[in-house]
Coordinates of N, CA and C in Angstrom, one line a residue:
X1 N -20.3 19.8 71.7 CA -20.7 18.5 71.2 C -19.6 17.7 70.7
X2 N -18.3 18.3 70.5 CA -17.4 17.1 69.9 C -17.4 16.8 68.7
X3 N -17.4 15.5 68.7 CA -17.4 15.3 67.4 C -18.6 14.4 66.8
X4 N -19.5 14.8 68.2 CA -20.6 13.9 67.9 C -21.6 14.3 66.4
X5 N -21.7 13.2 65.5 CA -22.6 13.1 64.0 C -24.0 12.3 64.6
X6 N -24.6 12.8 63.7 CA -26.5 12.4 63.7 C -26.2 12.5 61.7
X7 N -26.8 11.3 61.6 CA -27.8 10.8 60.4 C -28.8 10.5 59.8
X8 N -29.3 11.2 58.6 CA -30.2 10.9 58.8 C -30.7 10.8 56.9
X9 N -30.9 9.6 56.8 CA -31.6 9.5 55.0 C -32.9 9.4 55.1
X10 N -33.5 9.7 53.8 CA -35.1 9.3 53.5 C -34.8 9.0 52.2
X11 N -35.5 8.2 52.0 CA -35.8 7.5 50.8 C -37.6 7.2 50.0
X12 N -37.5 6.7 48.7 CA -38.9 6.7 48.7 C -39.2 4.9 48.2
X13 N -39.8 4.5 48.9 CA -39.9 2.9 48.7 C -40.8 2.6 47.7
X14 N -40.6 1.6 46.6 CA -40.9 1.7 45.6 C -41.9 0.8 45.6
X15 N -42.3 0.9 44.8 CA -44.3 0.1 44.5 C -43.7 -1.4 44.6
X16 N -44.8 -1.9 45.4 CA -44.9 -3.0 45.1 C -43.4 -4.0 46.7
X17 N -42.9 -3.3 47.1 CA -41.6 -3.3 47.5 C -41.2 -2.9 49.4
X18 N -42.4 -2.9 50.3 CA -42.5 -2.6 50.8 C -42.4 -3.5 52.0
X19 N -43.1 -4.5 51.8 CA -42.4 -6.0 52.8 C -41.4 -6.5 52.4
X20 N -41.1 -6.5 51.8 CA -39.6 -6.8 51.2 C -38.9 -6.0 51.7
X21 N -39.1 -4.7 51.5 CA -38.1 -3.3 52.0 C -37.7 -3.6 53.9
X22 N -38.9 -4.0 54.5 CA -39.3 -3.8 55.8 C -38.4 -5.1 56.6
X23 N -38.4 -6.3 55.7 CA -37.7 -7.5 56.1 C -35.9 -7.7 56.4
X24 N -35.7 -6.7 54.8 CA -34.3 -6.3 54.8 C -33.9 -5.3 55.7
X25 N -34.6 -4.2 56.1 CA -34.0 -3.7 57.0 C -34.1 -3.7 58.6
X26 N -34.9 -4.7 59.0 CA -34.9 -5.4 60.0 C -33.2 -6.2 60.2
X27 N -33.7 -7.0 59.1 CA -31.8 -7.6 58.9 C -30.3 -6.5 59.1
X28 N -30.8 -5.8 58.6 CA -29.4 -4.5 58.7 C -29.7 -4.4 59.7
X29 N -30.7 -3.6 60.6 CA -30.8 -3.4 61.9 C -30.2 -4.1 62.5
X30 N -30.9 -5.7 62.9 CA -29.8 -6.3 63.7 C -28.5 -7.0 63.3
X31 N -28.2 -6.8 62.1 CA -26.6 -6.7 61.9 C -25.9 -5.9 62.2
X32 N -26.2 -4.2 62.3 CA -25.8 -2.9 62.9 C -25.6 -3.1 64.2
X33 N -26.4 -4.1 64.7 CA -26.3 -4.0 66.4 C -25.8 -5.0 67.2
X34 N -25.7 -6.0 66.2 CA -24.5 -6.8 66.5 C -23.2 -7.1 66.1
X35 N -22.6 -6.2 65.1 CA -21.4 -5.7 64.7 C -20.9 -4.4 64.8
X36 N -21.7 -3.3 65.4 CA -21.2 -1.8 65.5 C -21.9 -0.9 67.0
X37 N -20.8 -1.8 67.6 CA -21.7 -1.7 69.2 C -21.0 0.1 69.3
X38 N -20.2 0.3 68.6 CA -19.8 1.9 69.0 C -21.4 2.9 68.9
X39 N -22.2 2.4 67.6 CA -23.1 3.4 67.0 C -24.3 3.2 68.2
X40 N -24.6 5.0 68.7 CA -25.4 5.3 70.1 C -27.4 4.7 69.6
X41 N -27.2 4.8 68.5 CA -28.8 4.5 68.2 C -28.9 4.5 66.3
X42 N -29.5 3.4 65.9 CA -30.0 3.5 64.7 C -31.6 2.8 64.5
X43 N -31.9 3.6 64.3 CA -33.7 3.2 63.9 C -34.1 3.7 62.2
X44 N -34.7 2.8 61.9 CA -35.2 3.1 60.7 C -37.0 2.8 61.2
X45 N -37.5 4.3 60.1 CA -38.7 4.4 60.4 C -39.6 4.5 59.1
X46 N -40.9 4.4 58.8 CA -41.7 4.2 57.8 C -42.5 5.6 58.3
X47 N -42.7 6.1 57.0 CA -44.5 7.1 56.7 C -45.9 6.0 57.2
X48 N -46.5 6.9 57.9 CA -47.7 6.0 58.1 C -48.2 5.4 57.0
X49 N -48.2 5.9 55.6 CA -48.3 5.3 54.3 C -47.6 4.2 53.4
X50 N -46.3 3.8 54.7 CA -45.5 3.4 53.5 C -44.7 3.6 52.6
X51 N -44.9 4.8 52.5 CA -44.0 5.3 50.9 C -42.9 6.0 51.1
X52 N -42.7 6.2 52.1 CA -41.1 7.0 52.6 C -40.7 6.2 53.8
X53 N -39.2 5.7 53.5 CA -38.7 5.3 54.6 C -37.8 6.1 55.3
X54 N -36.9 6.5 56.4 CA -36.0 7.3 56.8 C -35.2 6.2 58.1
X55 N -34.0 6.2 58.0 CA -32.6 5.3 58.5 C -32.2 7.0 59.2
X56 N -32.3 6.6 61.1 CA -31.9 7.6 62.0 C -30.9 6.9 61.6
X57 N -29.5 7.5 62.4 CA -28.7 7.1 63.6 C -27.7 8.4 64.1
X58 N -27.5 7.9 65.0 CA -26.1 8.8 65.9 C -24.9 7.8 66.4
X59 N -23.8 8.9 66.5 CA -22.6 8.5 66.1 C -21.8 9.4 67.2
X60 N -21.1 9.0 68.6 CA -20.3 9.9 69.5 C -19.7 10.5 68.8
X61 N -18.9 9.9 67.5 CA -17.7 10.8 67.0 C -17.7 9.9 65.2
X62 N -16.9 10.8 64.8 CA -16.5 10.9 63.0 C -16.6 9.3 62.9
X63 N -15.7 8.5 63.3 CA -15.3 7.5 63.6 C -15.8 6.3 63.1
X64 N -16.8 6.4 64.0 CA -18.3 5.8 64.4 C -19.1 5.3 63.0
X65 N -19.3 6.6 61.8 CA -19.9 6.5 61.2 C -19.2 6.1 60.0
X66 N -17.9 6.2 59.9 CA -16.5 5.6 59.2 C -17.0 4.2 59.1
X67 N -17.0 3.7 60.5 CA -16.5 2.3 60.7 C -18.1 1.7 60.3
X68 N -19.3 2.3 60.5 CA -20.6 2.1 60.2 C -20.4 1.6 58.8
X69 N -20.1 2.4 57.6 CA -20.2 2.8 56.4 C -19.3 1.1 55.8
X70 N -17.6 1.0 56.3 CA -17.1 -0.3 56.1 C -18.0 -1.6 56.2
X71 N -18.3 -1.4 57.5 CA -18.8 -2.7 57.9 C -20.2 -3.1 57.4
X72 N -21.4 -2.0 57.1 CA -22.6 -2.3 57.0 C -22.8 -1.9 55.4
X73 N -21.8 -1.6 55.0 CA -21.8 -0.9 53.5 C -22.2 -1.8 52.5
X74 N -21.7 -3.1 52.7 CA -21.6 -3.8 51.8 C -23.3 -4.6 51.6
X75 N -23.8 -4.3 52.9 CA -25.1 -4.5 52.8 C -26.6 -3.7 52.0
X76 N -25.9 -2.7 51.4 CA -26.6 -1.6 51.4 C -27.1 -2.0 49.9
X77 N -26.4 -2.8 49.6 CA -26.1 -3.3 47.6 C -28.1 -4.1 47.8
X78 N -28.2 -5.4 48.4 CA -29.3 -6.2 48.2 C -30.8 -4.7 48.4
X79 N -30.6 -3.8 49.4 CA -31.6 -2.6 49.0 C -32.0 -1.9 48.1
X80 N -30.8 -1.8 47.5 CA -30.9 -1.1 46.2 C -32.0 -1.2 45.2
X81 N -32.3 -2.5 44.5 CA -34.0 -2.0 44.2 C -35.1 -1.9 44.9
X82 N -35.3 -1.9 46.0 CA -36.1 -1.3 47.4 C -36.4 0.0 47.3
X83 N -35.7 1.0 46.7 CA -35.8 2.2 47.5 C -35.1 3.2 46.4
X84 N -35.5 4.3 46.7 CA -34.7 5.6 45.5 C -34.6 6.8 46.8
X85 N -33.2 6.5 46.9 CA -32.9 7.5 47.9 C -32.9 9.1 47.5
X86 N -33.7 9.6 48.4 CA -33.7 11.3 48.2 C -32.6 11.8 48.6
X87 N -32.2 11.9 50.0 CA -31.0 12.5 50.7 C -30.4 11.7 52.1
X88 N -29.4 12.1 51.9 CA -28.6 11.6 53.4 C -28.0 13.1 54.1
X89 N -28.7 13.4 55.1 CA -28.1 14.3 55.7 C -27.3 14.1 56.9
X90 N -26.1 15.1 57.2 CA -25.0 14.8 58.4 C -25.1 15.8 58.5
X91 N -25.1 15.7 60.4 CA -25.3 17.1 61.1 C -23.8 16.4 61.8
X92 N -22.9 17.0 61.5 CA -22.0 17.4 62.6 C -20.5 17.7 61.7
X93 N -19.1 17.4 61.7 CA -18.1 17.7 60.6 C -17.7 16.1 60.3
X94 N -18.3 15.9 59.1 CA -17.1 14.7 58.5 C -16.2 14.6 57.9
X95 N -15.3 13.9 57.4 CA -14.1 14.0 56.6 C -14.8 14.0 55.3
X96 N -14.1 14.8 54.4 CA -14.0 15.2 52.9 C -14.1 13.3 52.0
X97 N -13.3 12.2 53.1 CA -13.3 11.2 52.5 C -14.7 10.2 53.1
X98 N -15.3 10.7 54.2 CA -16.5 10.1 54.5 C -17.5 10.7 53.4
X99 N -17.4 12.0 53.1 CA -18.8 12.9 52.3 C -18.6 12.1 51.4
X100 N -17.5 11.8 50.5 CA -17.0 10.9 49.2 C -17.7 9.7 49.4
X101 N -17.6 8.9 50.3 CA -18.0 7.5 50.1 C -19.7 7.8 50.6
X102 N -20.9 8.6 51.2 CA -21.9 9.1 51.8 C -22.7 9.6 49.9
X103 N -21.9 10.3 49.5 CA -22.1 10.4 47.7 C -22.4 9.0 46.9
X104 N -20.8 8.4 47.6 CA -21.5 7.1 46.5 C -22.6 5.9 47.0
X105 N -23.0 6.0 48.2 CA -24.1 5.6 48.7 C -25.2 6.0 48.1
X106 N -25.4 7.4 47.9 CA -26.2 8.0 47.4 C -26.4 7.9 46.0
X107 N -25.7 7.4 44.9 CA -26.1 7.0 43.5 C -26.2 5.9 44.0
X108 N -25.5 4.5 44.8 CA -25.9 3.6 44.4 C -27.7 3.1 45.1
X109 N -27.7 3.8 45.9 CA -29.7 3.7 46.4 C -30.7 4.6 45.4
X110 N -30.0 5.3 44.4 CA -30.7 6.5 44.1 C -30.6 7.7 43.2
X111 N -29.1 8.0 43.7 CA -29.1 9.6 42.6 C -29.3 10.5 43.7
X112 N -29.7 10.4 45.0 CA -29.9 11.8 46.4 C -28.3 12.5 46.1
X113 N -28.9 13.2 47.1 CA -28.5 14.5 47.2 C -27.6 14.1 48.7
X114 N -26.2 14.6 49.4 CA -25.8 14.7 50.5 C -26.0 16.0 51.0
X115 N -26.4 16.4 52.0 CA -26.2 17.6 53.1 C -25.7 17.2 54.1
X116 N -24.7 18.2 53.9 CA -24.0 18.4 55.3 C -24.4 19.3 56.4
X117 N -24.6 19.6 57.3 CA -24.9 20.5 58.5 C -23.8 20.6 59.8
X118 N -23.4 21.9 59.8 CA -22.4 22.0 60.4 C -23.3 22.4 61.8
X119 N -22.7 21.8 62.7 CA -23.4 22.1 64.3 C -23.1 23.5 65.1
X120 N -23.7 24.8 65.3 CA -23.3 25.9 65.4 C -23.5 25.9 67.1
X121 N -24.5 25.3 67.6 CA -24.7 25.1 69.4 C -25.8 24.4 69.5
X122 N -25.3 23.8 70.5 CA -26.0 22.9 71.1 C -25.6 21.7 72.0
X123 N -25.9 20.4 72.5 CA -25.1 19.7 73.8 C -26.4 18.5 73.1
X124 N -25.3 17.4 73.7 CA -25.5 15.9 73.5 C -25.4 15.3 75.0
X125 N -26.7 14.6 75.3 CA -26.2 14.0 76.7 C -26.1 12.3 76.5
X126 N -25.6 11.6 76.5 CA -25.3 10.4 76.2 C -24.4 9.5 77.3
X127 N -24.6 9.0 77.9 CA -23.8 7.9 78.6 C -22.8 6.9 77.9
X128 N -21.8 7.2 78.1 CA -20.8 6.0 77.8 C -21.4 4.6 78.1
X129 N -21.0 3.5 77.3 CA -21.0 2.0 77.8 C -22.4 1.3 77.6

């Protein structure tokens, strides 16, 4: 699989905060997809209830989710009372300085937790371009 990374947060969306929550990350969405044409897919999805959100994405390589974190990072600040992030998990190997900045995401939505998962087998089929 390379160096291909999968992401994946949940969060818990906070009373009262839910169309608001849903509007802004519409907006990230299509700022993610009009500024980080590298990243293979990002969806963010809701609990049929509402009360948990969870932000997919995949990433061909380390790179990808580097350049994700710069570019869309600064976005992440206006969510912040939206949401109390539980965890951000990464399945694949990141750098010691991505897990560092993936941490401080993580207090600034919340206080979560990072897990890391290292990929022991398995295959990614994905088309370039």
């Amino acid at each position: 699989m390379g160096d291909f990374i999968a992401y994946l947060d949940t969060s818990d969306v906070r009373a009262g905060k839910l169309e608001e929550l849903k509007a802004a990350m519409a907006e990230l969405a299509a700022f993610v997809e009009q500024n980080e044409p590298q990243i293979i897919s990002y969806c963010v999805c809701f609990s049929e209830d509402g009360s948990v959100m969870s932000v997919l994405h995949f990433h061909r390589d380390v790179a990808s989710l580097e350049l994700h974190m710069k570019v869309a990072g600064p976005k992440f600040v206006p969510v912040a009372p939206l949401i109390k992030l539980r965890t951000i998990e990464v399945f694949g190997r990141p750098t010691e300085d991505l897990v560092a900045q993936l941490r401080a995401k993580a207090q600034l939505l919340g206080s979560g937790t990072v897990i890391v998962r290292d990929v022991h087998a398995g295959f990614a089929r994905f088309t370039r371009g």
